[in-house]
Amino acid sequence: MKKAGNTKQCVKPLNIEKKTGKVGKIKIEDDGSYYEVSTSGEANKLKKAKITLNDCLACSGCITSAESVLISQQSSEELYKVLEQNSAIQKGEQSANEKLVIVSISPQSRASLAANYKLSLEDTAKKLTAFFKGLGVAYILDTTFSRNFSLIESAQEFLHRYKTANIKQSPFPMLTSACPGWICYAEKTHGSFILPYISTTKSPQQIMGSYVKDLFANLHGKRPSDVYHVTVMPCYDKKLEASRQDFYNDLYSTRDVDCVISTDEVDKMFLKENVLLAEIPSMELDPICPGDAPHELVTHAGGGSGGFLNYILRMASKDLFGKDLEELELKTLRNNDSKEITVTSEDGKELKFAIAYGFRNIQNIVQKIKRGKCPYHFVEIMACPSGCNNGGGQIRAASATQEMAKSTFLQVEELYNSIDLIEPTEAVGPYQPTFGSYVSTGKVSPVVALKKPPIYASGHICTYCLYQLFEIISKLLFSA
């Protein structure tokens, strides 16, 4: 896979046996081939190491560059293949089972497309619904729904860790698990040392995958393998996340998320279909649960990277200190991607939270943890500088200057925050935490959620869905 901006390919580090004597040379030909040249002048062509997803560190060198996302089964071409197969089945040209195709769109991708085409978020969502349905997609959903669950679960996990710290020696700070670039880096670079610090809650993408492949499929009389689930994400690393073995259903031989398409790839789909997003007719948004009213776009406080710090700190402050927080004022440290905030109780106890975006700031946090000098209880970590609204898969002008890129990012941020705010608990219904239900098998990566809390649905969810939620919620959102 090529690295952005040059023609060098990924190199997998290998152990090379050191030998005494004179050292030969490595020569690189114009075609990129490598030759080992001995002291006698003899040249031997070196074999390329094979790189797999398991070798990737998500270092942003290739996987997060638009020109080189060549991951099998993770592109818009795969979506087209499924849609073409469905069309052939409908015409009687093939006898296979037709797939129920569902596309889940992230709010960050929606904001990037809105900024690029000078549209509102609502208009963008409705036009995207019409575009994908015109291609043959059955349902278009909003991953804000699953992110609410991710926020609630993360808050309950933090409270559980905090309240049982003296008993279970819970490691602090708790680190977010929603960013696959960060998770991959942590697993491959810091291994077993850093993993206990990472939250065990699934990312919004994977919670949505569980929902679509389980409950949503069940409501339509489909097996998980009969559903083809696509997500539209601001980040190429989400392709890596969807490809993890953790999120593969062995029973039905299917993944929770079959295909991840970046925002930029959706923009290229418009070009392929010879349409402009602004000129596509609008269509009402699909409800999260069949039979409900059309979905309405809402968001929550905390910014474009999920709002984990904002929500968890407010919930923790209220639960632990009896203190309601309104606006959070974070102190900027070395740069705008490194900030902290401290909340103090009446008896002097403190909650110290921070954000660390970009690998430079992430490495600073990890080194502090290793030295036992990290003062925080919680850190919101994202691999991309400026967070998810600036993800590597977002739309960027090919020849944009630094100032133009900054201006575009600010437009995306403004649009992202332009819709009504709602508390996650209001969005998903009353939620009753049960601290004793947290289970850890230690057999899988902490990026997999291992918790099974009870959930109570509000009037926003139909009665049939409410019944189904109680029946299968434990396997709906979390791996057991």
mmCIF file with all atom_site columns, N, CA, C and O in Angstrom, residues 386-430:
data_model
loop_
_atom_site.group_PDB
_atom_site.id
_atom_site.type_symbol
_atom_site.label_atom_id
_atom_site.label_alt_id
_atom_site.label_comp_id
_atom_site.label_asym_id
_atom_site.label_entity_id
_atom_site.label_seq_id
_atom_site.pdbx_PDB_ins_code
_atom_site.Cartn_x
_atom_site.Cartn_y
_atom_site.Cartn_z
_atom_site.occupancy
_atom_site.B_iso_or_equiv
_atom_site.pdbx_formal_charge
_atom_site.auth_seq_id
_atom_site.auth_comp_id
_atom_site.auth_asym_id
_atom_site.auth_atom_id
_atom_site.pdbx_PDB_model_num
ATOM 1   N N  . SER A 1 386 ? -7.020  17.191 15.765 1.00 0.00 ? 386 SER A N  1
ATOM 2   C CA . SER A 1 386 ? -8.310  17.898 15.740 1.00 0.00 ? 386 SER A CA 1
ATOM 3   C C  . SER A 1 386 ? -9.507  16.958 15.826 1.00 0.00 ? 386 SER A C  1
ATOM 4   O O  . SER A 1 386 ? -10.647 17.403 15.780 1.00 0.00 ? 386 SER A O  1
ATOM 5   N N  . GLY A 1 387 ? -9.269  15.654 15.936 1.00 0.00 ? 387 GLY A N  1
ATOM 6   C CA . GLY A 1 387 ? -10.362 14.722 16.163 1.00 0.00 ? 387 GLY A CA 1
ATOM 7   C C  . GLY A 1 387 ? -11.043 14.222 14.903 1.00 0.00 ? 387 GLY A C  1
ATOM 8   O O  . GLY A 1 387 ? -10.559 14.386 13.786 1.00 0.00 ? 387 GLY A O  1
ATOM 9   N N  . CYS A 1 388 ? -12.215 13.608 15.088 1.00 0.00 ? 388 CYS A N  1
ATOM 10  C CA . CYS A 1 388 ? -12.886 12.868 14.016 1.00 0.00 ? 388 CYS A CA 1
ATOM 11  C C  . CYS A 1 388 ? -13.416 13.738 12.886 1.00 0.00 ? 388 CYS A C  1
ATOM 12  O O  . CYS A 1 388 ? -13.531 13.265 11.750 1.00 0.00 ? 388 CYS A O  1
ATOM 13  N N  . ASN A 1 389 ? -13.773 14.980 13.165 1.00 0.00 ? 389 ASN A N  1
ATOM 14  C CA . ASN A 1 389 ? -14.224 15.856 12.082 1.00 0.00 ? 389 ASN A CA 1
ATOM 15  C C  . ASN A 1 389 ? -13.100 16.152 11.098 1.00 0.00 ? 389 ASN A C  1
ATOM 16  O O  . ASN A 1 389 ? -13.346 16.599 9.979  1.00 0.00 ? 389 ASN A O  1
ATOM 17  N N  . ASN A 1 390 ? -11.875 15.891 11.522 1.00 0.00 ? 390 ASN A N  1
ATOM 18  C CA . ASN A 1 390 ? -10.712 16.073 10.660 1.00 0.00 ? 390 ASN A CA 1
ATOM 19  C C  . ASN A 1 390 ? -10.119 14.718 10.258 1.00 0.00 ? 390 ASN A C  1
ATOM 20  O O  . ASN A 1 390 ? -8.933  14.610 9.950  1.00 0.00 ? 390 ASN A O  1
ATOM 21  N N  . GLY A 1 391 ? -10.945 13.690 10.264 1.00 0.00 ? 391 GLY A N  1
ATOM 22  C CA . GLY A 1 391 ? -10.478 12.343 9.947  1.00 0.00 ? 391 GLY A CA 1
ATOM 23  C C  . GLY A 1 391 ? -9.884  12.232 8.556  1.00 0.00 ? 391 GLY A C  1
ATOM 24  O O  . GLY A 1 391 ? -10.203 13.024 7.656  1.00 0.00 ? 391 GLY A O  1
ATOM 25  N N  . GLY A 1 392 ? -9.041  11.226 8.384  1.00 0.00 ? 392 GLY A N  1
ATOM 26  C CA . GLY A 1 392 ? -8.352  11.057 7.101  1.00 0.00 ? 392 GLY A CA 1
ATOM 27  C C  . GLY A 1 392 ? -9.269  10.751 5.942  1.00 0.00 ? 392 GLY A C  1
ATOM 28  O O  . GLY A 1 392 ? -8.882  10.907 4.782  1.00 0.00 ? 392 GLY A O  1
ATOM 29  N N  . GLY A 1 393 ? -10.489 10.310 6.216  1.00 0.00 ? 393 GLY A N  1
ATOM 30  C CA . GLY A 1 393 ? -11.427 9.979  5.153  1.00 0.00 ? 393 GLY A CA 1
ATOM 31  C C  . GLY A 1 393 ? -12.375 11.099 4.781  1.00 0.00 ? 393 GLY A C  1
ATOM 32  O O  . GLY A 1 393 ? -13.251 10.919 3.923  1.00 0.00 ? 393 GLY A O  1
ATOM 33  N N  . GLN A 1 394 ? -12.226 12.262 5.406  1.00 0.00 ? 394 GLN A N  1
ATOM 34  C CA . GLN A 1 394 ? -13.085 13.396 5.096  1.00 0.00 ? 394 GLN A CA 1
ATOM 35  C C  . GLN A 1 394 ? -12.699 14.030 3.756  1.00 0.00 ? 394 GLN A C  1
ATOM 36  O O  . GLN A 1 394 ? -11.608 13.789 3.223  1.00 0.00 ? 394 GLN A O  1
ATOM 37  N N  . ILE A 1 395 ? -13.580 14.847 3.214  1.00 0.00 ? 395 ILE A N  1
ATOM 38  C CA . ILE A 1 395 ? -13.349 15.456 1.900  1.00 0.00 ? 395 ILE A CA 1
ATOM 39  C C  . ILE A 1 395 ? -12.333 16.587 2.019  1.00 0.00 ? 395 ILE A C  1
ATOM 40  O O  . ILE A 1 395 ? -12.466 17.468 2.874  1.00 0.00 ? 395 ILE A O  1
ATOM 41  N N  . ARG A 1 396 ? -11.322 16.543 1.154  1.00 0.00 ? 396 ARG A N  1
ATOM 42  C CA . ARG A 1 396 ? -10.297 17.586 1.117  1.00 0.00 ? 396 ARG A CA 1
ATOM 43  C C  . ARG A 1 396 ? -9.993  17.951 -0.324 1.00 0.00 ? 396 ARG A C  1
ATOM 44  O O  . ARG A 1 396 ? -9.903  17.073 -1.185 1.00 0.00 ? 396 ARG A O  1
ATOM 45  N N  . ALA A 1 397 ? -9.830  19.248 -0.567 1.00 0.00 ? 397 ALA A N  1
ATOM 46  C CA . ALA A 1 397 ? -9.439  19.688 -1.907 1.00 0.00 ? 397 ALA A CA 1
ATOM 47  C C  . ALA A 1 397 ? -8.007  19.245 -2.172 1.00 0.00 ? 397 ALA A C  1
ATOM 48  O O  . ALA A 1 397 ? -7.137  19.341 -1.296 1.00 0.00 ? 397 ALA A O  1
ATOM 49  N N  . ALA A 1 398 ? -7.760  18.754 -3.375 1.00 0.00 ? 398 ALA A N  1
ATOM 50  C CA . ALA A 1 398 ? -6.444  18.200 -3.706 1.00 0.00 ? 398 ALA A CA 1
ATOM 51  C C  . ALA A 1 398 ? -5.327  19.227 -3.567 1.00 0.00 ? 398 ALA A C  1
ATOM 52  O O  . ALA A 1 398 ? -4.227  18.905 -3.136 1.00 0.00 ? 398 ALA A O  1
ATOM 53  N N  . SER A 1 399 ? -5.597  20.465 -3.922 1.00 0.00 ? 399 SER A N  1
ATOM 54  C CA . SER A 1 399 ? -4.553  21.496 -3.894 1.00 0.00 ? 399 SER A CA 1
ATOM 55  C C  . SER A 1 399 ? -4.805  22.552 -2.819 1.00 0.00 ? 399 SER A C  1
ATOM 56  O O  . SER A 1 399 ? -4.359  23.690 -2.938 1.00 0.00 ? 399 SER A O  1
ATOM 57  N N  . ALA A 1 400 ? -5.504  22.170 -1.765 1.00 0.00 ? 400 ALA A N  1
ATOM 58  C CA . ALA A 1 400 ? -5.860  23.137 -0.726 1.00 0.00 ? 400 ALA A CA 1
ATOM 59  C C  . ALA A 1 400 ? -4.634  23.585 0.067  1.00 0.00 ? 400 ALA A C  1
ATOM 60  O O  . ALA A 1 400 ? -3.767  22.778 0.399  1.00 0.00 ? 400 ALA A O  1
ATOM 61  N N  . THR A 1 401 ? -4.572  24.878 0.328  1.00 0.00 ? 401 THR A N  1
ATOM 62  C CA . THR A 1 401 ? -3.505  25.400 1.177  1.00 0.00 ? 401 THR A CA 1
ATOM 63  C C  . THR A 1 401 ? -3.848  25.097 2.628  1.00 0.00 ? 401 THR A C  1
ATOM 64  O O  . THR A 1 401 ? -4.955  24.649 2.945  1.00 0.00 ? 401 THR A O  1
ATOM 65  N N  . GLN A 1 402 ? -2.896  25.338 3.526  1.00 0.00 ? 402 GLN A N  1
ATOM 66  C CA . GLN A 1 402 ? -3.135  25.093 4.936  1.00 0.00 ? 402 GLN A CA 1
ATOM 67  C C  . GLN A 1 402 ? -4.281  25.950 5.460  1.00 0.00 ? 402 GLN A C  1
ATOM 68  O O  . GLN A 1 402 ? -5.104  25.490 6.257  1.00 0.00 ? 402 GLN A O  1
ATOM 69  N N  . GLU A 1 403 ? -4.354  27.188 4.981  1.00 0.00 ? 403 GLU A N  1
ATOM 70  C CA . GLU A 1 403 ? -5.428  28.078 5.415  1.00 0.00 ? 403 GLU A CA 1
ATOM 71  C C  . GLU A 1 403 ? -6.784  27.605 4.906  1.00 0.00 ? 403 GLU A C  1
ATOM 72  O O  . GLU A 1 403 ? -7.796  27.672 5.617  1.00 0.00 ? 403 GLU A O  1
ATOM 73  N N  . MET A 1 404 ? -6.805  27.121 3.650  1.00 0.00 ? 404 MET A N  1
ATOM 74  C CA . MET A 1 404 ? -8.057  26.604 3.085  1.00 0.00 ? 404 MET A CA 1
ATOM 75  C C  . MET A 1 404 ? -8.526  25.369 3.841  1.00 0.00 ? 404 MET A C  1
ATOM 76  O O  . MET A 1 404 ? -9.712  25.208 4.121  1.00 0.00 ? 404 MET A O  1
ATOM 77  N N  . ALA A 1 405 ? -7.575  24.491 4.176  1.00 0.00 ? 405 ALA A N  1
ATOM 78  C CA . ALA A 1 405 ? -7.916  23.277 4.919  1.00 0.00 ? 405 ALA A CA 1
ATOM 79  C C  . ALA A 1 405 ? -8.468  23.618 6.292  1.00 0.00 ? 405 ALA A C  1
ATOM 80  O O  . ALA A 1 405 ? -9.439  23.006 6.758  1.00 0.00 ? 405 ALA A O  1
ATOM 81  N N  . LYS A 1 406 ? -7.873  24.622 6.936  1.00 0.00 ? 406 LYS A N  1
ATOM 82  C CA . LYS A 1 406 ? -8.343  25.052 8.249  1.00 0.00 ? 406 LYS A CA 1
ATOM 83  C C  . LYS A 1 406 ? -9.747  25.629 8.157  1.00 0.00 ? 406 LYS A C  1
ATOM 84  O O  . LYS A 1 406 ? -10.610 25.357 8.997  1.00 0.00 ? 406 LYS A O  1
ATOM 85  N N  . SER A 1 407 ? -9.983  26.422 7.114  1.00 0.00 ? 407 SER A N  1
ATOM 86  C CA . SER A 1 407 ? -11.299 27.029 6.918  1.00 0.00 ? 407 SER A CA 1
ATOM 87  C C  . SER A 1 407 ? -12.363 25.957 6.693  1.00 0.00 ? 407 SER A C  1
ATOM 88  O O  . SER A 1 407 ? -13.470 26.032 7.249  1.00 0.00 ? 407 SER A O  1
ATOM 89  N N  . THR A 1 408 ? -12.018 24.948 5.907  1.00 0.00 ? 408 THR A N  1
ATOM 90  C CA . THR A 1 408 ? -12.956 23.841 5.647  1.00 0.00 ? 408 THR A CA 1
ATOM 91  C C  . THR A 1 408 ? -13.275 23.097 6.935  1.00 0.00 ? 408 THR A C  1
ATOM 92  O O  . THR A 1 408 ? -14.433 22.773 7.218  1.00 0.00 ? 408 THR A O  1
ATOM 93  N N  . PHE A 1 409 ? -12.246 22.841 7.729  1.00 0.00 ? 409 PHE A N  1
ATOM 94  C CA . PHE A 1 409 ? -12.458 22.135 8.994  1.00 0.00 ? 409 PHE A CA 1
ATOM 95  C C  . PHE A 1 409 ? -13.380 22.922 9.914  1.00 0.00 ? 409 PHE A C  1
ATOM 96  O O  . PHE A 1 409 ? -14.277 22.353 10.553 1.00 0.00 ? 409 PHE A O  1
ATOM 97  N N  . LEU A 1 410 ? -13.186 24.232 9.987  1.00 0.00 ? 410 LEU A N  1
ATOM 98  C CA . LEU A 1 410 ? -14.035 25.061 10.833 1.00 0.00 ? 410 LEU A CA 1
ATOM 99  C C  . LEU A 1 410 ? -15.491 25.046 10.351 1.00 0.00 ? 410 LEU A C  1
ATOM 100 O O  . LEU A 1 410 ? -16.426 25.074 11.160 1.00 0.00 ? 410 LEU A O  1
ATOM 101 N N  . GLN A 1 411 ? -15.689 24.988 9.026  1.00 0.00 ? 411 GLN A N  1
ATOM 102 C CA . GLN A 1 411 ? -17.045 24.881 8.489  1.00 0.00 ? 411 GLN A CA 1
ATOM 103 C C  . GLN A 1 411 ? -17.684 23.558 8.901  1.00 0.00 ? 411 GLN A C  1
ATOM 104 O O  . GLN A 1 411 ? -18.865 23.510 9.256  1.00 0.00 ? 411 GLN A O  1
ATOM 105 N N  . VAL A 1 412 ? -16.896 22.478 8.827  1.00 0.00 ? 412 VAL A N  1
ATOM 106 C CA . VAL A 1 412 ? -17.404 21.161 9.229  1.00 0.00 ? 412 VAL A CA 1
ATOM 107 C C  . VAL A 1 412 ? -17.794 21.178 10.704 1.00 0.00 ? 412 VAL A C  1
ATOM 108 O O  . VAL A 1 412 ? -18.862 20.688 11.091 1.00 0.00 ? 412 VAL A O  1
ATOM 109 N N  . GLU A 1 413 ? -16.937 21.765 11.543 1.00 0.00 ? 413 GLU A N  1
ATOM 110 C CA . GLU A 1 413 ? -17.221 21.858 12.979 1.00 0.00 ? 413 GLU A CA 1
ATOM 111 C C  . GLU A 1 413 ? -18.501 22.651 13.239 1.00 0.00 ? 413 GLU A C  1
ATOM 112 O O  . GLU A 1 413 ? -19.335 22.247 14.055 1.00 0.00 ? 413 GLU A O  1
ATOM 113 N N  . GLU A 1 414 ? -18.650 23.765 12.535 1.00 0.00 ? 414 GLU A N  1
ATOM 114 C CA . GLU A 1 414 ? -19.827 24.609 12.726 1.00 0.00 ? 414 GLU A CA 1
ATOM 115 C C  . GLU A 1 414 ? -21.102 23.867 12.334 1.00 0.00 ? 414 GLU A C  1
ATOM 116 O O  . GLU A 1 414 ? -22.112 23.903 13.046 1.00 0.00 ? 414 GLU A O  1
ATOM 117 N N  . LEU A 1 415 ? -21.056 23.188 11.196 1.00 0.00 ? 415 LEU A N  1
ATOM 118 C CA . LEU A 1 415 ? -22.224 22.439 10.743 1.00 0.00 ? 415 LEU A CA 1
ATOM 119 C C  . LEU A 1 415 ? -22.539 21.284 11.684 1.00 0.00 ? 415 LEU A C  1
ATOM 120 O O  . LEU A 1 415 ? -23.705 21.020 11.997 1.00 0.00 ? 415 LEU A O  1
ATOM 121 N N  . TYR A 1 416 ? -21.499 20.620 12.134 1.00 0.00 ? 416 TYR A N  1
ATOM 122 C CA . TYR A 1 416 ? -21.679 19.485 13.042 1.00 0.00 ? 416 TYR A CA 1
ATOM 123 C C  . TYR A 1 416 ? -22.455 19.901 14.289 1.00 0.00 ? 416 TYR A C  1
ATOM 124 O O  . TYR A 1 416 ? -23.297 19.153 14.805 1.00 0.00 ? 416 TYR A O  1
ATOM 125 N N  . ASN A 1 417 ? -22.197 21.099 14.774 1.00 0.00 ? 417 ASN A N  1
ATOM 126 C CA . ASN A 1 417 ? -22.822 21.598 16.009 1.00 0.00 ? 417 ASN A CA 1
ATOM 127 C C  . ASN A 1 417 ? -24.069 22.434 15.757 1.00 0.00 ? 417 ASN A C  1
ATOM 128 O O  . ASN A 1 417 ? -24.571 23.099 16.663 1.00 0.00 ? 417 ASN A O  1
ATOM 129 N N  . SER A 1 418 ? -24.584 22.404 14.522 1.00 0.00 ? 418 SER A N  1
ATOM 130 C CA . SER A 1 418 ? -25.685 23.303 14.161 1.00 0.00 ? 418 SER A CA 1
ATOM 131 C C  . SER A 1 418 ? -27.071 22.740 14.468 1.00 0.00 ? 418 SER A C  1
ATOM 132 O O  . SER A 1 418 ? -28.071 23.441 14.272 1.00 0.00 ? 418 SER A O  1
ATOM 133 N N  . ILE A 1 419 ? -27.167 21.513 14.935 1.00 0.00 ? 419 ILE A N  1
ATOM 134 C CA . ILE A 1 419 ? -28.478 20.915 15.206 1.00 0.00 ? 419 ILE A CA 1
ATOM 135 C C  . ILE A 1 419 ? -28.734 20.854 16.710 1.00 0.00 ? 419 ILE A C  1
ATOM 136 O O  . ILE A 1 419 ? -27.845 21.112 17.515 1.00 0.00 ? 419 ILE A O  1
ATOM 137 N N  . ASP A 1 420 ? -29.954 20.512 17.066 1.00 0.00 ? 420 ASP A N  1
ATOM 138 C CA . ASP A 1 420 ? -30.354 20.537 18.476 1.00 0.00 ? 420 ASP A CA 1
ATOM 139 C C  . ASP A 1 420 ? -29.571 19.530 19.308 1.00 0.00 ? 420 ASP A C  1
ATOM 140 O O  . ASP A 1 420 ? -29.255 18.426 18.855 1.00 0.00 ? 420 ASP A O  1
ATOM 141 N N  . LEU A 1 421 ? -29.274 19.936 20.555 1.00 0.00 ? 421 LEU A N  1
ATOM 142 C CA . LEU A 1 421 ? -28.596 19.052 21.505 1.00 0.00 ? 421 LEU A CA 1
ATOM 143 C C  . LEU A 1 421 ? -29.621 18.267 22.308 1.00 0.00 ? 421 LEU A C  1
ATOM 144 O O  . LEU A 1 421 ? -30.692 18.771 22.637 1.00 0.00 ? 421 LEU A O  1
ATOM 145 N N  . ILE A 1 422 ? -29.264 17.027 22.625 1.00 0.00 ? 422 ILE A N  1
ATOM 146 C CA . ILE A 1 422 ? -30.106 16.198 23.469 1.00 0.00 ? 422 ILE A CA 1
ATOM 147 C C  . ILE A 1 422 ? -29.210 15.277 24.284 1.00 0.00 ? 422 ILE A C  1
ATOM 148 O O  . ILE A 1 422 ? -28.163 14.843 23.808 1.00 0.00 ? 422 ILE A O  1
ATOM 149 N N  . GLU A 1 423 ? -29.603 15.019 25.518 1.00 0.00 ? 423 GLU A N  1
ATOM 150 C CA . GLU A 1 423 ? -28.828 14.110 26.353 1.00 0.00 ? 423 GLU A CA 1
ATOM 151 C C  . GLU A 1 423 ? -28.954 12.679 25.817 1.00 0.00 ? 423 GLU A C  1
ATOM 152 O O  . GLU A 1 423 ? -30.046 12.260 25.417 1.00 0.00 ? 423 GLU A O  1
ATOM 153 N N  . PRO A 1 424 ? -27.858 11.927 25.795 1.00 0.00 ? 424 PRO A N  1
ATOM 154 C CA . PRO A 1 424 ? -27.936 10.527 25.338 1.00 0.00 ? 424 PRO A CA 1
ATOM 155 C C  . PRO A 1 424 ? -29.003 9.715  26.057 1.00 0.00 ? 424 PRO A C  1
ATOM 156 O O  . PRO A 1 424 ? -29.682 8.887  25.438 1.00 0.00 ? 424 PRO A O  1
ATOM 157 N N  . THR A 1 425 ? -29.150 9.934  27.376 1.00 0.00 ? 425 THR A N  1
ATOM 158 C CA . THR A 1 425 ? -30.165 9.183  28.125 1.00 0.00 ? 425 THR A CA 1
ATOM 159 C C  . THR A 1 425 ? -31.569 9.522  27.649 1.00 0.00 ? 425 THR A C  1
ATOM 160 O O  . THR A 1 425 ? -32.451 8.666  27.639 1.00 0.00 ? 425 THR A O  1
ATOM 161 N N  . GLU A 1 426 ? -31.797 10.766 27.234 1.00 0.00 ? 426 GLU A N  1
ATOM 162 C CA . GLU A 1 426 ? -33.093 11.145 26.685 1.00 0.00 ? 426 GLU A CA 1
ATOM 163 C C  . GLU A 1 426 ? -33.313 10.492 25.341 1.00 0.00 ? 426 GLU A C  1
ATOM 164 O O  . GLU A 1 426 ? -34.426 10.107 24.988 1.00 0.00 ? 426 GLU A O  1
ATOM 165 N N  . ALA A 1 427 ? -32.240 10.371 24.572 1.00 0.00 ? 427 ALA A N  1
ATOM 166 C CA . ALA A 1 427 ? -32.356 9.823  23.224 1.00 0.00 ? 427 ALA A CA 1
ATOM 167 C C  . ALA A 1 427 ? -32.663 8.332  23.231 1.00 0.00 ? 427 ALA A C  1
ATOM 168 O O  . ALA A 1 427 ? -33.415 7.843  22.388 1.00 0.00 ? 427 ALA A O  1
ATOM 169 N N  . VAL A 1 428 ? -32.106 7.588  24.161 1.00 0.00 ? 428 VAL A N  1
ATOM 170 C CA . VAL A 1 428 ? -32.299 6.136  24.155 1.00 0.00 ? 428 VAL A CA 1
ATOM 171 C C  . VAL A 1 428 ? -33.287 5.668  25.208 1.00 0.00 ? 428 VAL A C  1
ATOM 172 O O  . VAL A 1 428 ? -33.643 4.499  25.264 1.00 0.00 ? 428 VAL A O  1
ATOM 173 N N  . GLY A 1 429 ? -33.723 6.573  26.078 1.00 0.00 ? 429 GLY A N  1
ATOM 174 C CA . GLY A 1 429 ? -34.695 6.193  27.099 1.00 0.00 ? 429 GLY A CA 1
ATOM 175 C C  . GLY A 1 429 ? -34.057 6.086  28.466 1.00 0.00 ? 429 GLY A C  1
ATOM 176 O O  . GLY A 1 429 ? -32.837 6.095  28.606 1.00 0.00 ? 429 GLY A O  1
ATOM 177 N N  . PRO A 1 430 ? -34.865 6.012  29.527 1.00 0.00 ? 430 PRO A N  1
ATOM 178 C CA . PRO A 1 430 ? -34.336 5.877  30.882 1.00 0.00 ? 430 PRO A CA 1
ATOM 179 C C  . PRO A 1 430 ? -33.374 4.699  30.980 1.00 0.00 ? 430 PRO A C  1
ATOM 180 O O  . PRO A 1 430 ? -33.622 3.649  30.412 1.00 0.00 ? 430 PRO A O  1
#
